[in-house]
Amino acid sequence: MGDWLEVDGSYGEGGGQIIRSSVSLAAITGKAVHIQNIRAKRAKPGLQNQHLTAVRAGAEICAAEMRGDAVGSTELFFRPTKKVEAAHYRFDITTAGASTLVLQTVLTPLALAGGASHVTVTGGTHNPMAPPAEYLEFVYLPALARAGLKSIMDSPRNGFYPKGGGQIRLSLSLESGFMPVDFTLRGDLLRASGIVLASNLPETVLERGEATLREFLPESVPVERRLKPSPGVGAAAFAHTEFEGGFGGFISLGEKGKPMEKVAEECGSAFEKWMQADAAVDEHLADQLVLPMALAKGRSRWRTIEVTEHLRTVLWLVGLFVPAAMEIEELGDGSGIVVIEGCGT
């Protein structure tokens, strides 16, 4: 395997993204990685339960040897011992930690493994520090479909803080590696929708949320109500767009004492701002595209509504593992164009 690749976990944004992306890249490249200063800038430094689940999920798909995989650990040694295998996998987060982030940790390695994989993750599906299940369904996976990924996803149960217990199931395959994408010009709007969702709350909560969300969305955009089972109580509003050349998704989560009208208003306001902008991808998709497109063969480009520290951090990290050429052209309005010359797999 060669020497350990050293990664400073406090670099840039300094959060869990560095851990998850390092594990993904180690599984893909076979490189042994030593991550230090894990989440050093956070109020609770070190690995937490949801990070551990992501790390152990990454370890399972490549039979990695590990040291430091414990709650509170500020360093991790991760050494893959075999190539990633496409198969059936199940990962359980014992808290309301984000299931979507665990899925994103293993998705690119499994996609590049050849064959079909089926992954089930239980835990939080709606977490304030992570993309919700609907974001994967309507934004992330459709964006990767443009790069050749075939996937089917469903989420039969919601998982809200603090009980978690939600579930996401994903089947995926990729025939011959990722193809590059160009999301610099939006083009025509292909589809858009709003969703108000809740668990263990009266139907009237969804009705109120729907009425408010409709005030912000064009009349032609449908709004769906989703009342799903869950171990806990929770609500959220979500809206998304898919253009010929781009995607955007926006979430607002309910909390105790927060009216559903306020939840829907926050989501709707973000949607309105997005529709008035020129960028082709939202700020979250902008950094989530970096890893798979660095491994595509050819040049990818996308215009993000905002150049974030998350984006800068993942560009730095990916550059430690693979020889992809990456740059950001920053524009005067805070947006930017990411250009990646992928190295292929």
Tab-separated table of C-alpha atoms in Angstrom:
chain	number	residue	atom	x	y	z
A	1	MET	CA	0.000	0.000	0.000
A	2	GLY	CA	2.947	2.353	0.404
A	3	ASP	CA	3.255	5.130	2.946
A	4	TRP	CA	0.348	6.637	4.837
A	5	LEU	CA	-1.268	9.652	3.216
A	6	GLU	CA	-1.453	12.356	5.890
A	7	VAL	CA	-4.629	14.471	6.051
A	8	ASP	CA	-5.145	17.425	8.381
A	9	GLY	CA	-8.739	17.126	9.583
A	10	SER	CA	-8.786	20.753	10.730
A	11	TYR	CA	-8.060	22.164	7.262
A	12	GLY	CA	-10.554	24.636	5.795
A	13	GLU	CA	-14.103	23.814	6.808
A	14	GLY	CA	-12.646	21.192	9.128
A	15	GLY	CA	-15.775	19.086	9.599
A	16	GLY	CA	-17.033	15.600	8.924
A	17	GLN	CA	-16.747	16.111	5.173
A	18	ILE	CA	-12.978	15.579	5.404
A	19	ILE	CA	-13.465	12.252	7.192
A	20	ARG	CA	-16.133	10.911	4.849
A	21	SER	CA	-14.394	12.010	1.650
A	22	SER	CA	-11.037	10.654	2.840
A	23	VAL	CA	-12.611	7.273	3.528
A	24	SER	CA	-14.343	7.271	0.120
A	25	LEU	CA	-11.119	8.159	-1.684
A	26	ALA	CA	-9.071	5.642	0.275
A	27	ALA	CA	-11.561	2.901	-0.627
A	28	ILE	CA	-11.428	3.897	-4.300
A	29	THR	CA	-7.654	4.332	-4.629
A	30	GLY	CA	-6.508	1.717	-2.108
A	31	LYS	CA	-4.341	4.338	-0.370
A	32	ALA	CA	-3.834	4.103	3.376
A	33	VAL	CA	-4.781	7.357	5.074
A	34	HIS	CA	-4.026	8.885	8.470
A	35	ILE	CA	-6.420	11.701	9.429
A	36	GLN	CA	-5.306	13.931	12.317
A	37	ASN	CA	-6.983	16.834	14.156
A	38	ILE	CA	-10.434	15.458	13.376
A	39	ARG	CA	-13.091	18.158	13.789
A	40	ALA	CA	-10.620	20.110	15.929
A	41	LYS	CA	-12.542	23.373	15.533
A	42	ARG	CA	-15.894	21.946	16.659
A	43	ALA	CA	-17.475	22.333	20.096
A	44	LYS	CA	-17.238	18.531	20.401
A	45	PRO	CA	-14.011	17.606	18.587
A	46	GLY	CA	-13.341	14.134	17.263
A	47	LEU	CA	-15.504	11.450	15.724
A	48	GLN	CA	-19.185	11.289	16.650
A	49	ASN	CA	-21.609	8.405	16.082
A	50	GLN	CA	-22.674	9.401	12.568
A	51	HIS	CA	-19.031	9.843	11.508
A	52	LEU	CA	-18.198	6.434	12.926
A	53	THR	CA	-21.027	4.817	10.986
A	54	ALA	CA	-19.745	6.404	7.778
A	55	VAL	CA	-16.166	5.309	8.540
A	56	ARG	CA	-17.240	1.745	9.351
A	57	ALA	CA	-19.424	1.629	6.252
A	58	GLY	CA	-16.420	2.663	4.179
A	59	ALA	CA	-14.302	0.061	5.949
A	60	GLU	CA	-16.796	-2.707	5.265
A	61	ILE	CA	-16.827	-2.211	1.504
A	62	CYS	CA	-13.011	-2.458	1.231
A	63	ALA	CA	-12.185	-4.587	4.305
A	64	ALA	CA	-10.139	-1.750	5.775
A	65	GLU	CA	-7.957	-2.118	8.840
A	66	MET	CA	-8.571	0.734	11.280
A	67	ARG	CA	-7.253	2.330	14.433
A	68	GLY	CA	-8.892	5.255	16.189
A	69	ASP	CA	-12.454	4.378	15.190
A	70	ALA	CA	-14.070	5.404	18.475
A	71	VAL	CA	-16.328	8.228	19.649
A	72	GLY	CA	-14.210	11.274	20.481
A	73	SER	CA	-11.114	10.058	18.637
A	74	THR	CA	-9.239	12.914	16.961
A	75	GLU	CA	-7.195	10.682	14.633
A	76	LEU	CA	-8.005	7.763	12.388
A	77	PHE	CA	-5.821	5.220	10.578
A	78	PHE	CA	-7.667	3.654	7.622
A	79	ARG	CA	-5.997	1.062	5.374
A	80	PRO	CA	-8.011	-0.755	2.666
A	81	THR	CA	-7.039	-4.406	2.198
A	82	LYS	CA	-9.101	-5.297	-0.880
A	83	LYS	CA	-10.918	-3.723	-3.801
A	84	VAL	CA	-14.431	-2.477	-3.214
A	85	GLU	CA	-17.054	-5.094	-4.022
A	86	ALA	CA	-20.544	-4.447	-5.362
A	87	ALA	CA	-22.982	-6.266	-3.068
A	88	HIS	CA	-25.843	-5.840	-0.578
A	89	TYR	CA	-24.977	-3.711	2.447
A	90	ARG	CA	-26.838	-2.543	5.536
A	91	PHE	CA	-25.632	0.174	7.921
A	92	ASP	CA	-27.364	1.225	11.145
A	93	ILE	CA	-26.800	4.557	12.870
A	94	THR	CA	-27.806	4.178	16.509
A	95	THR	CA	-28.678	7.893	16.773
A	96	ALA	CA	-30.454	10.441	14.561
A	97	GLY	CA	-27.190	10.957	12.651
A	98	ALA	CA	-27.535	11.568	8.928
A	99	SER	CA	-28.230	8.480	6.817
A	100	THR	CA	-27.673	10.516	3.666
A	101	LEU	CA	-24.056	11.250	4.588
A	102	VAL	CA	-23.363	7.558	5.178
A	103	LEU	CA	-24.861	6.804	1.764
A	104	GLN	CA	-22.733	9.473	0.102
A	105	THR	CA	-19.616	7.992	1.716
A	106	VAL	CA	-20.083	4.620	0.023
A	107	LEU	CA	-21.914	5.677	-3.138
A	108	THR	CA	-18.986	6.656	-5.362
A	109	PRO	CA	-16.780	3.682	-4.363
A	110	LEU	CA	-19.664	1.245	-4.941
A	111	ALA	CA	-20.606	2.890	-8.241
A	112	LEU	CA	-17.041	2.380	-9.492
A	113	ALA	CA	-16.869	-1.218	-8.254
A	114	GLY	CA	-18.721	-2.681	-11.229
A	115	GLY	CA	-22.046	-4.475	-10.894
A	116	ALA	CA	-25.098	-3.491	-8.891
A	117	SER	CA	-25.104	-2.638	-5.193
A	118	HIS	CA	-28.026	-2.368	-2.794
A	119	VAL	CA	-27.592	-0.273	0.357
A	120	THR	CA	-29.943	0.227	3.308
A	121	VAL	CA	-29.166	2.825	5.981
A	122	THR	CA	-31.205	3.462	9.120
A	123	GLY	CA	-30.881	6.606	11.231
A	124	GLY	CA	-31.747	10.258	10.644
A	125	THR	CA	-33.308	11.216	7.338
A	126	HIS	CA	-33.832	14.900	8.205
A	127	ASN	CA	-30.874	16.425	9.977
A	128	PRO	CA	-30.089	20.175	10.146
A	129	MET	CA	-26.423	19.562	9.222
A	130	ALA	CA	-26.982	17.249	6.240
A	131	PRO	CA	-28.972	16.876	3.021
A	132	PRO	CA	-32.409	15.345	3.639
A	133	ALA	CA	-33.607	12.179	1.935
A	134	GLU	CA	-35.539	14.283	-0.595
A	135	TYR	CA	-32.344	16.062	-1.650
A	136	LEU	CA	-30.801	12.761	-2.702
A	137	GLU	CA	-34.031	11.748	-4.438
A	138	PHE	CA	-34.595	14.942	-6.452
A	139	VAL	CA	-31.167	16.616	-6.747
A	140	TYR	CA	-28.052	14.532	-6.053
A	141	LEU	CA	-29.038	11.253	-7.725
A	142	PRO	CA	-30.636	12.936	-10.790
A	143	ALA	CA	-27.475	15.032	-11.193
A	144	LEU	CA	-25.332	11.887	-11.113
A	145	ALA	CA	-27.722	10.241	-13.559
A	146	ARG	CA	-26.474	12.805	-16.090
A	147	ALA	CA	-23.015	11.311	-15.445
A	148	GLY	CA	-24.234	7.781	-16.102
A	149	LEU	CA	-25.314	6.536	-12.664
A	150	LYS	CA	-28.395	4.336	-12.579
A	151	SER	CA	-30.186	4.368	-9.237
A	152	ILE	CA	-33.477	3.653	-7.504
A	153	MET	CA	-34.081	5.132	-4.051
A	154	ASP	CA	-36.895	5.080	-1.555
A	155	SER	CA	-37.324	6.170	2.039
A	156	PRO	CA	-40.194	4.304	3.745
A	157	ARG	CA	-39.660	5.882	7.180
A	158	ASN	CA	-38.690	9.357	8.338
A	159	GLY	CA	-36.041	9.795	11.020
A	160	PHE	CA	-36.120	13.062	12.970
A	161	TYR	CA	-33.956	14.293	15.836
A	162	PRO	CA	-33.605	12.970	18.520
A	163	LYS	CA	-35.038	9.473	17.857
A	164	GLY	CA	-33.841	8.799	14.315
A	165	GLY	CA	-35.028	5.398	13.151
A	166	GLY	CA	-35.690	6.455	9.561
A	167	GLN	CA	-34.639	4.376	6.586
A	168	ILE	CA	-33.253	4.960	3.108
A	169	ARG	CA	-32.812	2.195	0.536
A	170	LEU	CA	-30.683	2.680	-2.550
A	171	SER	CA	-29.867	0.467	-5.531
A	172	LEU	CA	-27.149	1.694	-7.888
A	173	SER	CA	-24.963	0.719	-10.797
A	174	LEU	CA	-22.597	2.399	-13.247
A	175	GLU	CA	-21.650	0.727	-16.508
A	176	SER	CA	-18.281	2.226	-17.462
A	177	GLY	CA	-17.237	4.981	-15.090
A	178	PHE	CA	-18.599	8.475	-14.596
A	179	MET	CA	-19.060	10.737	-17.608
A	180	PRO	CA	-18.196	14.441	-17.239
A	181	VAL	CA	-21.030	16.967	-16.814
A	182	ASP	CA	-21.589	20.588	-17.782
A	183	PHE	CA	-23.918	22.515	-15.490
A	184	THR	CA	-22.973	26.080	-16.387
A	185	LEU	CA	-26.189	27.222	-18.127
A	186	ARG	CA	-29.594	26.380	-16.685
A	187	GLY	CA	-31.540	26.107	-19.929
A	188	ASP	CA	-35.253	25.309	-19.738
A	189	LEU	CA	-36.952	24.169	-16.547
A	190	LEU	CA	-37.751	20.472	-16.909
A	191	ARG	CA	-39.485	19.845	-13.586
A	192	ALA	CA	-40.011	21.337	-10.158
A	193	SER	CA	-42.065	20.462	-7.109
A	194	GLY	CA	-42.624	21.199	-3.470
A	195	ILE	CA	-43.098	18.678	-0.683
A	196	VAL	CA	-44.459	19.147	2.811
A	197	LEU	CA	-43.770	16.150	5.022
A	198	ALA	CA	-44.492	15.107	8.567
A	199	SER	CA	-44.587	12.183	10.962
A	200	ASN	CA	-46.921	11.651	13.924
A	201	LEU	CA	-48.630	14.999	13.389
A	202	PRO	CA	-52.194	15.827	12.266
A	203	GLU	CA	-52.976	16.097	8.550
A	204	THR	CA	-53.870	19.736	9.185
A	205	VAL	CA	-50.172	20.483	9.739
A	206	LEU	CA	-49.442	19.390	6.181
A	207	GLU	CA	-52.426	21.372	4.887
A	208	ARG	CA	-51.110	24.551	6.506
A	209	GLY	CA	-47.609	23.935	5.189
A	210	GLU	CA	-48.899	23.284	1.683
A	211	ALA	CA	-50.964	26.476	1.664
A	212	THR	CA	-47.949	28.567	2.694
A	213	LEU	CA	-45.495	26.894	0.325
A	214	ARG	CA	-47.855	27.474	-2.610
A	215	GLU	CA	-47.548	31.220	-1.996
A	216	PHE	CA	-43.878	31.061	-3.027
A	217	LEU	CA	-43.986	28.553	-5.901
A	218	PRO	CA	-45.272	29.223	-9.416
A	219	GLU	CA	-48.853	28.075	-9.950
A	220	SER	CA	-47.682	25.334	-12.321
A	221	VAL	CA	-45.419	23.723	-9.680
A	222	PRO	CA	-47.171	20.920	-7.767
A	223	VAL	CA	-46.931	20.530	-3.994
A	224	GLU	CA	-47.077	17.015	-2.540
A	225	ARG	CA	-47.993	16.003	1.001
A	226	ARG	CA	-46.042	13.120	2.534
A	227	LEU	CA	-47.168	11.703	5.860
A	228	LYS	CA	-44.775	8.850	6.719
A	229	PRO	CA	-44.255	6.632	9.775
A	230	SER	CA	-41.393	7.446	12.145
A	231	PRO	CA	-40.329	6.645	15.704
A	232	GLY	CA	-40.414	10.389	16.440
A	233	VAL	CA	-42.302	13.555	15.658
A	234	GLY	CA	-41.181	15.941	12.944
A	235	ALA	CA	-42.019	18.047	9.914
A	236	ALA	CA	-40.235	19.711	7.013
A	237	ALA	CA	-40.766	21.523	3.720
A	238	PHE	CA	-38.721	20.884	0.581
A	239	ALA	CA	-38.659	22.383	-2.922
A	240	HIS	CA	-36.479	21.580	-5.928
A	241	THR	CA	-35.837	22.366	-9.579
A	242	GLU	CA	-34.349	20.372	-12.433
A	243	PHE	CA	-33.234	22.376	-15.461
A	244	GLU	CA	-31.750	21.174	-18.734
A	245	GLY	CA	-28.370	22.138	-17.274
A	246	GLY	CA	-28.659	22.243	-13.500
A	247	PHE	CA	-30.321	21.394	-10.201
A	248	GLY	CA	-31.290	23.043	-6.928
A	249	GLY	CA	-32.933	21.831	-3.719
A	250	PHE	CA	-34.023	23.639	-0.553
A	251	ILE	CA	-35.135	22.343	2.854
A	252	SER	CA	-36.493	23.812	6.052
A	253	LEU	CA	-36.967	21.657	9.138
A	254	GLY	CA	-39.592	21.960	11.812
A	255	GLU	CA	-38.768	22.148	15.495
A	256	LYS	CA	-40.664	22.472	18.735
A	257	GLY	CA	-42.510	25.791	18.876
A	258	LYS	CA	-41.919	26.591	15.184
A	259	PRO	CA	-45.195	26.909	13.227
A	260	MET	CA	-45.494	24.918	10.013
A	261	GLU	CA	-46.185	28.171	8.193
A	262	LYS	CA	-42.713	29.389	9.198
A	263	VAL	CA	-41.130	26.132	8.032
A	264	ALA	CA	-42.777	26.446	4.613
A	265	GLU	CA	-41.961	30.161	4.382
A	266	GLU	CA	-38.227	29.537	4.908
A	267	CYS	CA	-38.208	26.879	2.214
A	268	GLY	CA	-40.246	28.995	-0.177
A	269	SER	CA	-38.049	32.066	0.309
A	270	ALA	CA	-34.933	30.042	-0.527
A	271	PHE	CA	-36.678	28.729	-3.637
A	272	GLU	CA	-37.622	32.256	-4.742
A	273	LYS	CA	-34.047	33.494	-4.302
A	274	TRP	CA	-32.772	30.555	-6.330
A	275	MET	CA	-35.195	31.204	-9.187
A	276	GLN	CA	-33.998	34.815	-9.420
A	277	ALA	CA	-30.326	33.773	-9.684
A	278	ASP	CA	-28.351	32.632	-12.753
A	279	ALA	CA	-26.291	29.792	-11.260
A	280	ALA	CA	-26.985	26.238	-12.427
A	281	VAL	CA	-26.325	24.301	-9.194
A	282	ASP	CA	-26.952	25.134	-5.557
A	283	GLU	CA	-24.056	25.509	-3.135
A	284	HIS	CA	-24.474	21.998	-1.678
A	285	LEU	CA	-24.499	20.139	-4.978
A	286	ALA	CA	-21.460	22.190	-5.983
A	287	ASP	CA	-19.228	20.433	-3.461
A	288	GLN	CA	-20.969	17.041	-3.719
A	289	LEU	CA	-20.100	16.804	-7.413
A	290	VAL	CA	-16.362	17.224	-6.873
A	291	LEU	CA	-15.434	13.675	-5.884
A	292	PRO	CA	-17.271	11.766	-8.655
A	293	MET	CA	-16.306	14.292	-11.335
A	294	ALA	CA	-12.633	14.184	-10.330
A	295	LEU	CA	-12.851	10.484	-11.231
A	296	ALA	CA	-14.700	11.017	-14.509
A	297	LYS	CA	-12.695	10.947	-17.734
A	298	GLY	CA	-12.815	14.428	-19.223
A	299	ARG	CA	-13.662	18.003	-18.291
A	300	SER	CA	-16.607	18.873	-16.048
A	301	ARG	CA	-17.856	22.390	-15.348
A	302	TRP	CA	-20.590	23.799	-13.153
A	303	ARG	CA	-21.650	27.222	-11.953
A	304	THR	CA	-22.520	27.387	-8.263
A	305	ILE	CA	-24.657	30.052	-6.660
A	306	GLU	CA	-22.057	30.407	-3.875
A	307	VAL	CA	-18.405	29.463	-3.435
A	308	THR	CA	-18.378	27.944	0.055
A	309	GLU	CA	-15.639	26.799	2.395
A	310	HIS	CA	-17.068	23.282	1.974
A	311	LEU	CA	-16.310	23.509	-1.736
A	312	ARG	CA	-12.773	24.814	-1.240
A	313	THR	CA	-12.083	22.085	1.322
A	314	VAL	CA	-13.218	19.157	-0.800
A	315	LEU	CA	-11.237	20.431	-3.804
A	316	TRP	CA	-8.123	20.506	-1.613
A	317	LEU	CA	-8.802	17.051	-0.217
A	318	VAL	CA	-9.510	15.329	-3.527
A	319	GLY	CA	-6.288	16.790	-4.867
A	320	LEU	CA	-4.336	14.896	-2.204
A	321	PHE	CA	-5.591	11.546	-3.536
A	322	VAL	CA	-5.986	11.799	-7.302
A	323	PRO	CA	-4.246	13.733	-10.121
A	324	ALA	CA	-7.297	15.693	-11.267
A	325	ALA	CA	-6.780	19.336	-12.301
A	326	MET	CA	-9.263	21.536	-10.418
A	327	GLU	CA	-9.920	25.260	-10.235
A	328	ILE	CA	-12.598	27.787	-9.269
A	329	GLU	CA	-13.289	30.912	-11.293
A	330	GLU	CA	-14.880	33.252	-8.760
A	331	LEU	CA	-17.379	35.787	-10.057
A	332	GLY	CA	-18.184	39.169	-8.587
A	333	ASP	CA	-21.612	38.223	-7.241
A	334	GLY	CA	-20.272	35.467	-4.968
A	335	SER	CA	-21.006	32.707	-7.467
A	336	GLY	CA	-18.295	30.739	-9.198
A	337	ILE	CA	-17.500	28.244	-11.933
A	338	VAL	CA	-15.807	24.989	-10.948
A	339	VAL	CA	-13.677	23.325	-13.638
A	340	ILE	CA	-12.346	19.796	-13.138
A	341	GLU	CA	-10.271	17.794	-15.577
A	342	GLY	CA	-11.081	14.324	-14.286
A	343	CYS	CA	-8.418	11.629	-14.165
A	344	GLY	CA	-10.702	8.687	-14.961
A	345	THR	CA	-10.651	5.488	-12.926
